[in-house]
Coordinates of C-alpha atoms in Angstrom, one line a residue:
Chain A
X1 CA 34.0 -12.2 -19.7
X2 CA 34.1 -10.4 -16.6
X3 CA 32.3 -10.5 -13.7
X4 CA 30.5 -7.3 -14.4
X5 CA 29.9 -8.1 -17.8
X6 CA 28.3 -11.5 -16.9
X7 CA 26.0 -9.8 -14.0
X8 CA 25.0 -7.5 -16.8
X9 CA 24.9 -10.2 -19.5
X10 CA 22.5 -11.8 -16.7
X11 CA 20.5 -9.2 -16.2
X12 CA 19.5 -8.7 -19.9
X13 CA 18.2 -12.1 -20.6
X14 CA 16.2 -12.3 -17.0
X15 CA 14.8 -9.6 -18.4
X16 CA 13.7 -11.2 -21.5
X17 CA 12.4 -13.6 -19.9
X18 CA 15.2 -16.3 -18.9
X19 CA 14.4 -17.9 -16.0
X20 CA 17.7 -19.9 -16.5
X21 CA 19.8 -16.5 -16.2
X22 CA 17.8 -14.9 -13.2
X23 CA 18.7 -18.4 -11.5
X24 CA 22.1 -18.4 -12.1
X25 CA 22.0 -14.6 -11.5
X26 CA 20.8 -15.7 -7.6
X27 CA 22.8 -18.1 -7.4
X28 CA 25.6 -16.1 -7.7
X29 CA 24.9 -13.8 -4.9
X30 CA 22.7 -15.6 -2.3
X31 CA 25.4 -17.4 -0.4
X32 CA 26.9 -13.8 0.5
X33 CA 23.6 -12.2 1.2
X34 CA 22.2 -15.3 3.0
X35 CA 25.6 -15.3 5.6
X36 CA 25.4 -11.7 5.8
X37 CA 22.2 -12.0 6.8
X38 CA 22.6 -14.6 9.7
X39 CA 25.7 -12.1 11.0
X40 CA 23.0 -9.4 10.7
X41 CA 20.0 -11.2 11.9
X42 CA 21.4 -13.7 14.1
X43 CA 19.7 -16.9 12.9
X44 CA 18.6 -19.0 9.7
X45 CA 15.1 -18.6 9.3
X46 CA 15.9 -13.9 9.8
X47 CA 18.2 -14.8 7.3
X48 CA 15.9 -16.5 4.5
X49 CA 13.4 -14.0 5.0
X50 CA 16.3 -11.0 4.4
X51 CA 17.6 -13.2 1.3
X52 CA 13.9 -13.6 0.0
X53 CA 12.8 -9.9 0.6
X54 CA 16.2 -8.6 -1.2
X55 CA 15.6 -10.7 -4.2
X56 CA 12.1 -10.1 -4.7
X57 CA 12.8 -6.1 -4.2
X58 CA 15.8 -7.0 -7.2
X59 CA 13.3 -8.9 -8.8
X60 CA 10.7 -6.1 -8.8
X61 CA 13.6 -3.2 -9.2
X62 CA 16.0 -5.2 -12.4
X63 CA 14.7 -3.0 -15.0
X64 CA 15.6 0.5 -13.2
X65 CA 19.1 -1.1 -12.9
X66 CA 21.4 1.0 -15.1
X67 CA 24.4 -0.1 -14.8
X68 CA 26.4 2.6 -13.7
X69 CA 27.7 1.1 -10.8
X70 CA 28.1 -2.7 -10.2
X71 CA 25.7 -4.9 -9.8
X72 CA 27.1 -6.2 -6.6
X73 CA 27.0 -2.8 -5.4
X74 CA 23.7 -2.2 -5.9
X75 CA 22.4 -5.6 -4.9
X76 CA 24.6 -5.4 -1.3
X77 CA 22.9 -1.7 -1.0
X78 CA 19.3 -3.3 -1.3
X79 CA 20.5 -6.2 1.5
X80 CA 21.4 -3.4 3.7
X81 CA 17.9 -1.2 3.4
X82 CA 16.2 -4.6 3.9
X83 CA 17.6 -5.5 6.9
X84 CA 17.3 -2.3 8.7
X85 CA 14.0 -3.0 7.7
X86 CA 13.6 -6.5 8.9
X87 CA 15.2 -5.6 12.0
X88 CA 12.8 -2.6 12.8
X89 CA 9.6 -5.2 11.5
X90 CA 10.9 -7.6 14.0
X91 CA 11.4 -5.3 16.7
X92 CA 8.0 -4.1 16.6
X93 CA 6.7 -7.1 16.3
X94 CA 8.5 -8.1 19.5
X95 CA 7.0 -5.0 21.1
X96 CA 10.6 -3.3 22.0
X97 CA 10.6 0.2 21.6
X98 CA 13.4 2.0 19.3
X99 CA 16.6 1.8 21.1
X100 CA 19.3 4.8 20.9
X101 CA 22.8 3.9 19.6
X102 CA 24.3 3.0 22.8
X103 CA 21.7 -0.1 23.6
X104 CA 22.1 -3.7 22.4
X105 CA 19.2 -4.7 20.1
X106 CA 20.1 -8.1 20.0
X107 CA 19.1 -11.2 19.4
X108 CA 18.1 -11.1 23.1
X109 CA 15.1 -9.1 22.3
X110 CA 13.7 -11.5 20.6
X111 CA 11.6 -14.0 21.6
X112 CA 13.5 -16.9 23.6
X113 CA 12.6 -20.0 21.7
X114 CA 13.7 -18.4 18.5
X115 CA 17.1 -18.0 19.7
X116 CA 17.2 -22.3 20.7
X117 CA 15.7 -23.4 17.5
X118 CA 17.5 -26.5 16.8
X119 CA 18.4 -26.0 12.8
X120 CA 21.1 -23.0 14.3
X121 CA 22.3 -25.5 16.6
X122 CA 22.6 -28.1 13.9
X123 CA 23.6 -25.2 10.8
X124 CA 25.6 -23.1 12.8
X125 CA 29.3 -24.1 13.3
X126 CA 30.3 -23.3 17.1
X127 CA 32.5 -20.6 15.2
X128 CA 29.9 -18.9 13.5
X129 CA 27.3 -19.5 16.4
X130 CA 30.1 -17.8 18.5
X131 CA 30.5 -14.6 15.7
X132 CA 26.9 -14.1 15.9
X133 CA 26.5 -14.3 19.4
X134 CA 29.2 -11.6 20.3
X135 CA 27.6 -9.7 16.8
X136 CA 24.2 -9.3 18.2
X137 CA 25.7 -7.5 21.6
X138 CA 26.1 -5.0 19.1
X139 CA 23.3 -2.1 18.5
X140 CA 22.2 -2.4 14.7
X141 CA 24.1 0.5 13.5
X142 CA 27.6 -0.8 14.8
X143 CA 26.5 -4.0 13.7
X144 CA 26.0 -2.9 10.4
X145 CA 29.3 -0.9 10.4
X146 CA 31.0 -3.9 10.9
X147 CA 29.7 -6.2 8.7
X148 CA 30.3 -3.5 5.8
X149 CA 33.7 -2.8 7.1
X150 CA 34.9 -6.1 8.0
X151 CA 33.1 -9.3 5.8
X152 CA 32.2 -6.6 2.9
X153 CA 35.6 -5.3 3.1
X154 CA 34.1 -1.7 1.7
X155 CA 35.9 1.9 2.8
X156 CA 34.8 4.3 5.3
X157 CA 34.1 6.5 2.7
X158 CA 31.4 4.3 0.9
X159 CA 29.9 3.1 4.4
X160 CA 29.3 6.9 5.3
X161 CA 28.1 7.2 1.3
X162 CA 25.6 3.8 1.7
X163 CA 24.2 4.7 5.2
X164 CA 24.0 8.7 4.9
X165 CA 26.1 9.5 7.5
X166 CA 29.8 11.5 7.8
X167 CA 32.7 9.2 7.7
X168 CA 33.7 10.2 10.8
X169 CA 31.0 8.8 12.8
X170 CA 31.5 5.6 10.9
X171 CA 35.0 5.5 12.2
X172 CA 33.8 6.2 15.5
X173 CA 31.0 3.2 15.1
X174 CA 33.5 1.0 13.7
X175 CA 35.7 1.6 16.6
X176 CA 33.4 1.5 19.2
X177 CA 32.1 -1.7 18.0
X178 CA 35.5 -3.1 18.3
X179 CA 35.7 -2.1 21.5
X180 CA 32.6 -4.0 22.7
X181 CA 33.2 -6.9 20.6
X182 CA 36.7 -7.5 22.7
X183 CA 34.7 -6.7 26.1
X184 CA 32.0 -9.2 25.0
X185 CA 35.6 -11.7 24.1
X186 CA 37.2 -11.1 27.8
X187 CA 33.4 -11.7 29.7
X188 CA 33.1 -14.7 27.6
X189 CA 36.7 -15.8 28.7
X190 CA 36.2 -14.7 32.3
X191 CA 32.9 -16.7 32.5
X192 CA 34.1 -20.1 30.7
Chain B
X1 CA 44.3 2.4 30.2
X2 CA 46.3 5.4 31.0
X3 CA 47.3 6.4 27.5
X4 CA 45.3 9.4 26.5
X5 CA 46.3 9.1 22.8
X6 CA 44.4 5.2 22.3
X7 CA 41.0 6.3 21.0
X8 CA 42.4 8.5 18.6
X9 CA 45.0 6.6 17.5
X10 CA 43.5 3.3 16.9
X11 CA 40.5 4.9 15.5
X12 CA 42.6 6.3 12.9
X13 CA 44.7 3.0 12.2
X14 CA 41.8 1.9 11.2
X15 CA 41.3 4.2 8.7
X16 CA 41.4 3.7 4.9
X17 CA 43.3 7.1 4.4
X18 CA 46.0 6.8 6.7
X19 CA 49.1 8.7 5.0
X20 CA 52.6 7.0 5.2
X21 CA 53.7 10.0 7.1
X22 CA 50.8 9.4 10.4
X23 CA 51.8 5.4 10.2
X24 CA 55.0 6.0 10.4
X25 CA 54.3 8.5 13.9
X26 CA 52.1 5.8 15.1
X27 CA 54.6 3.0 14.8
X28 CA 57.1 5.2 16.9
X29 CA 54.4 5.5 19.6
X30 CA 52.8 2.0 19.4
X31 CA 57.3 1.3 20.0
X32 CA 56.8 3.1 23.4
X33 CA 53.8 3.0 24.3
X34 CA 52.6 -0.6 25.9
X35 CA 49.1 0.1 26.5
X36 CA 48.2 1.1 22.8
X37 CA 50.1 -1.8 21.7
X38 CA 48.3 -4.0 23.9
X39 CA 45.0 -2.1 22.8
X40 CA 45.7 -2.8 19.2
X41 CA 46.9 -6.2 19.7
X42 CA 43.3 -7.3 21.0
X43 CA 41.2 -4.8 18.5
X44 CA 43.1 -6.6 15.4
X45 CA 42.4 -9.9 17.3
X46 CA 38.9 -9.3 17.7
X47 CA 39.1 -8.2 14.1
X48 CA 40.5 -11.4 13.1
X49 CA 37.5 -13.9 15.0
X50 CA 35.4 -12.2 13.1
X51 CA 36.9 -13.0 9.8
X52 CA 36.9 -16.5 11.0
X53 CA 33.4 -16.8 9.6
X54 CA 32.8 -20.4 7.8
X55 CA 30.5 -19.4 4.9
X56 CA 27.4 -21.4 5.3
X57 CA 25.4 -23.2 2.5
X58 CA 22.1 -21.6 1.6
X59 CA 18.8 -23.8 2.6
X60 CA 17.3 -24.8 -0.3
X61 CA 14.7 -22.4 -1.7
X62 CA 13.2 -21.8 -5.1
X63 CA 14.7 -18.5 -6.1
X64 CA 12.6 -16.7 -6.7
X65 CA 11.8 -18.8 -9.8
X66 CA 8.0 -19.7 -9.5
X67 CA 7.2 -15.9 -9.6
X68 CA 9.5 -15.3 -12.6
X69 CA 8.1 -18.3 -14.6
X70 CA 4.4 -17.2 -13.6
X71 CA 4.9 -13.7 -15.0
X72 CA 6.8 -14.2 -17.8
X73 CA 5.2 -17.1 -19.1
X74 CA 3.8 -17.1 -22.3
X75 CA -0.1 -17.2 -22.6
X76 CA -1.4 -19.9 -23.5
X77 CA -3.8 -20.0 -27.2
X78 CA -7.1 -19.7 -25.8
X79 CA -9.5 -23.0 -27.0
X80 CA -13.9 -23.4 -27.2
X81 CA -16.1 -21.4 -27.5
X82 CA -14.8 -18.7 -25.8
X83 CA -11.9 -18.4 -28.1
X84 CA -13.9 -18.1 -30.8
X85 CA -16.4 -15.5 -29.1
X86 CA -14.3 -13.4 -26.8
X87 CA -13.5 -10.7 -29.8
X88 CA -17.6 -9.9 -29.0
X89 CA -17.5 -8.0 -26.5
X90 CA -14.8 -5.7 -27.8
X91 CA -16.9 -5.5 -31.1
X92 CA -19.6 -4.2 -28.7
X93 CA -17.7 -1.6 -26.7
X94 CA -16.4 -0.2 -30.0
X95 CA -19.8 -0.3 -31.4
X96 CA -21.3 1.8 -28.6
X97 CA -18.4 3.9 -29.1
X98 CA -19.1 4.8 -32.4
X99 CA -22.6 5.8 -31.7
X100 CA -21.5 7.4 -29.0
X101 CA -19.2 9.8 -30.7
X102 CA -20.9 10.1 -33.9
X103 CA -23.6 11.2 -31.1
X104 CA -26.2 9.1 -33.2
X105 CA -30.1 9.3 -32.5
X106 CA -32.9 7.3 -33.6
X107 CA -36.1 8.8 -33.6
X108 CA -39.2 7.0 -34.1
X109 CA -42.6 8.6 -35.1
X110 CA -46.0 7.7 -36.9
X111 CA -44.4 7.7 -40.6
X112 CA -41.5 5.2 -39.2
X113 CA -38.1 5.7 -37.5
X114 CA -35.0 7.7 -38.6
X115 CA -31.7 7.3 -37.4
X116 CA -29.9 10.9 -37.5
X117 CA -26.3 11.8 -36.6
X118 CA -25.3 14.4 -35.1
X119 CA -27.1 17.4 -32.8
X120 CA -29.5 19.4 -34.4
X121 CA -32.1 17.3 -35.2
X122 CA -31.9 15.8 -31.6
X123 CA -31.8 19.4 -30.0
X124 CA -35.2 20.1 -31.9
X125 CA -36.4 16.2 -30.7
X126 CA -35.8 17.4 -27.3
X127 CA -37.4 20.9 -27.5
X128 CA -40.2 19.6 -29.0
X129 CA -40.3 16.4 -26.6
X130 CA -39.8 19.2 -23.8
X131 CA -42.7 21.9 -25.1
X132 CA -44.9 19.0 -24.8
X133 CA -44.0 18.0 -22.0
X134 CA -44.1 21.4 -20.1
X135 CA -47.6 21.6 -21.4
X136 CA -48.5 18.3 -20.3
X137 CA -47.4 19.0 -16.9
X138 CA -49.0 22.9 -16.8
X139 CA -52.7 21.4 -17.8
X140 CA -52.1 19.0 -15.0
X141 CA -50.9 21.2 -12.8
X142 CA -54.1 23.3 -13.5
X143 CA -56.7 21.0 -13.6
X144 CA -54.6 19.7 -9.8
X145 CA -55.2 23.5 -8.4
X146 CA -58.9 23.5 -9.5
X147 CA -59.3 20.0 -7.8
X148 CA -58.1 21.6 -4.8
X149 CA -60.1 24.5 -4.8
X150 CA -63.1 23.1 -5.5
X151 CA -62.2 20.3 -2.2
X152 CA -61.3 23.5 -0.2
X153 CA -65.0 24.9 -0.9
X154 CA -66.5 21.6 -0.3
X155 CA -64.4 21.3 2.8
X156 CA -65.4 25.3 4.1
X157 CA -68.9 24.8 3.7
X158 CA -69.2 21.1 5.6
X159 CA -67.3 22.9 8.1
X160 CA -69.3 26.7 8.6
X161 CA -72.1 24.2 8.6
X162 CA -70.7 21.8 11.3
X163 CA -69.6 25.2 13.4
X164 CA -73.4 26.0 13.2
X165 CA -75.5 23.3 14.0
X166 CA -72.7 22.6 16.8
X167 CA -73.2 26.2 18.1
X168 CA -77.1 26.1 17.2
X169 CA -77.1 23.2 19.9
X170 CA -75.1 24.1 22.2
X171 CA -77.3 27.5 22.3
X172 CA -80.9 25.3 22.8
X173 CA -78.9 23.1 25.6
X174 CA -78.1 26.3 27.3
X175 CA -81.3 27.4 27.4
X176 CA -82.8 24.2 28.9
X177 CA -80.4 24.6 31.4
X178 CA -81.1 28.0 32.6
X179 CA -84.7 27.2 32.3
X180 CA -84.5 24.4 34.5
X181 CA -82.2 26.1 36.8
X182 CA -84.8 29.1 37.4
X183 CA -87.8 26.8 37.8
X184 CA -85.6 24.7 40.1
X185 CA -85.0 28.4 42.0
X186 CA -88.7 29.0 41.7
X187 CA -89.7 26.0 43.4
X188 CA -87.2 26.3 46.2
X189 CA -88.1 30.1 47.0
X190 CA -92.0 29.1 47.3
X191 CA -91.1 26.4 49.0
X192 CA -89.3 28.4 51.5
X193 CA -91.8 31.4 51.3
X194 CA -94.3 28.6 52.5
X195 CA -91.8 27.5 55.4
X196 CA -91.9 31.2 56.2
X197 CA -95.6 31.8 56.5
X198 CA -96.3 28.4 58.1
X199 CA -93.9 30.0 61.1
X200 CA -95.1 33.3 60.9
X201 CA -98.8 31.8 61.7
X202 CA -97.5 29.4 64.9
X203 CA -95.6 32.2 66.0
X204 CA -99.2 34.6 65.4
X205 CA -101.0 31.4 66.9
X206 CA -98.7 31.2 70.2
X207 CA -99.0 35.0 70.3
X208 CA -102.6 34.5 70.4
X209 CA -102.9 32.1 73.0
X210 CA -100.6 34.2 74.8
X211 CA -102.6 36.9 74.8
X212 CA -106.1 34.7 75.6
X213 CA -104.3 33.2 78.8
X214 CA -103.2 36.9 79.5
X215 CA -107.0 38.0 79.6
X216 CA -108.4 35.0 81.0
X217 CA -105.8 35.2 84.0
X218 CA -106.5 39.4 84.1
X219 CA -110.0 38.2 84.7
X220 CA -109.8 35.7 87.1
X221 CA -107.4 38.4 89.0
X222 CA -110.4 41.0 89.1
X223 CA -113.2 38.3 89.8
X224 CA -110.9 37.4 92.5
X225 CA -110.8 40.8 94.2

């Protein structure tokens, strides 16, 4: 059996009712959303909250899936809404107005003793901890781009599709993204 | 950076969609040109951190599991009394629905009560119950205006009469007044009439002796000569 078929096989008896296939249907999909949400959010506790909102709104959507397109597809679609979501929840809560493209909305804006809670220390590999940091230089919409592009491994084509904007200016987010992510590399390298 | 062609180029290589035909122009210029090469070299770098990412294990959490169990478990049989009872209430509601649809109407009256459905015979209930009614309040209504009136009369009479006795007063207070006030006048104008004759007499008197020391000195004068 496919993976398709099993999502879908999955998907049928949580509907009926199993709570042994809606668990095993998580299972097979949090680890992704969870890490893409740290990338994304920047820390553990964003992270849960992103994995916990996308799977109640799967929870409370399962029976309008159709099953024309993957399951993945639509699952990775919901992740994406929800954390443009989260991330415009938090920044209001933060009391940081709506930045334009061109501004970091980072984990900087956020309030300071979120950033040094010690479970990221103690989760985070200095790898990943690194990843995030230069991520969250990034203004949502270029960190999104990249995330997509790069850990989700999806085309141009569908990014512009998934986020309602020409293909084009994904390149060009994609690109400029780059850009800043190597600039963030070479400060960090001048500075160490 | 002095190559004007990086932004373009790179953007592109990182394009899905790039034909065989463009990569093979952009290999002949990434072949002489250093700075794109360098450009790329770093952009494919950054581009490999990145996919350096150690997936992390997720924290333990329930899955969503205690929501799912909640509303899909079964219910349980109900138990007591309430079990046995709770189909009473429904049995009610449908009960009153039935009379209320059947538009049922029990009327009670001297002979005994009848239970009717249907309209007619409560239209007729109601005119009836209404005729009497409007009759009931017209005699009430009359016997209220004559209760009026008859307080309004009562009321207009106590009153002319008040009006009078207050104005009949008034009228015998007046005159004591203006009687008092002339005999007061009276007494003050004889009073002074007196005061006038009193002075008219010493001033007659002084004339008098005036006149008697005249003579008596006009004598004296011619006994003297």
């Amino acid at each position: 059996m496919s993976v398709i078929d099993e999502d879908e096989a999955l998907i049928v008896a949580a509907l009926a009712g199993s709570p042994h296939a809606w668990e095993k249907l998580v299972k097979r999909y949090e680890c992704r959303i969870f890490n893409q949400g740290l990338r994304l959010m920047g820390n553990p506790s964003d992270a849960m909250d992103l994995l916990q909102e996308v799977f109640l709104g799967v929870y409370r959507n399962l029976h309008r899936f159709r099953g024309d397109a993957k399951f993945s597809s639509w699952l990775f679609r919901i992740a994406h809404n929800k954390a443009i979501d989260l991330s415009r929840r938090k920044r209001l809560l933060a009391g940081t107005p709506p930045n334009a493209e061109g501004e970091a909305d980072s984990l900087e804006s956020l309030p300071a003793d979120r950033q040094q809670e010690p479970e990221i220390s103690l989760m985070h590999s200095e790898l990943n901890q690194r990843i995030i940091k230069r991520l969250s230089q990034l203004p949502l919409a270029q960190r999104l781009v990249v995330e997509l592009k790069v850990f989700q491994s999806m085309t141009f084509e569908e990014i512009a599709d998934m986020q309602d904007i020409s293909e084009n200016t994904a390149k060009t987010r994609f690109y400029a993204a780059l850009k800043k992510l190597k600039q963030t590399t070479e400060d960090e390298h001048v500075l160490s | 950076m002095s190559c004007p062609k990086t932004a373009y180029l790179l953007q592109e290589y990182f394009s899905d969609s790039l034909s065989a035909q463009a990569g093979a122009e952009f290999d002949k210029h990434l072949a002489q040109c250093r700075e794109c090469r360098a450009e790329l070299d770093t952009l494919l770098h950054t581009r490999q951190e990145l996919l350096s990412w150690q997936e992390q294990r997720v924290p333990h959490w329930d899955r969503g599991l205690e929501l799912f169990k909640r509303e899909h478990a079964a219910t349980p049989p109900a138990t007591g009394w309430f079990a046995r009872w709770q189909w009473a209430p429904t049995a009610a509601s449908f009960a009153m629905l039935c009379l209320l649809l059947l538009n049922t109407s029990v009327s009670v009256s001297d002979s005994g009560f009848a239970i009717v459905f249907g309209g007619a015979a409560e239209r007729a209930e109601i005119d009836r119950s209404l005729a009497t009614f409007e009759a009931q309040q017209l005699a009430e209504f009359e016997s209220l205006i004559r209760r009026f009136e008859a307080r309004q009369d009562s009321n207009n009479v106590q009153f002319l009469q008040a009006v009078m006795e207050q104005t009949q007063q008034s009228t015998a207070e007046s005159l004591d007044r203006i009687y008092a006030y002339f005999e007061e006048q009276r007494l003050r104008d004889l009073q002074d009439m007196q005061l006038g004759y009193q002075q008219l007499a010493d001033s007659d008197y002084a004339t008098l002796r005036s006149l008697q020391e005249l003579a008596q000195f006009v004598s004296y004068r011619d006994s003297a000569r």
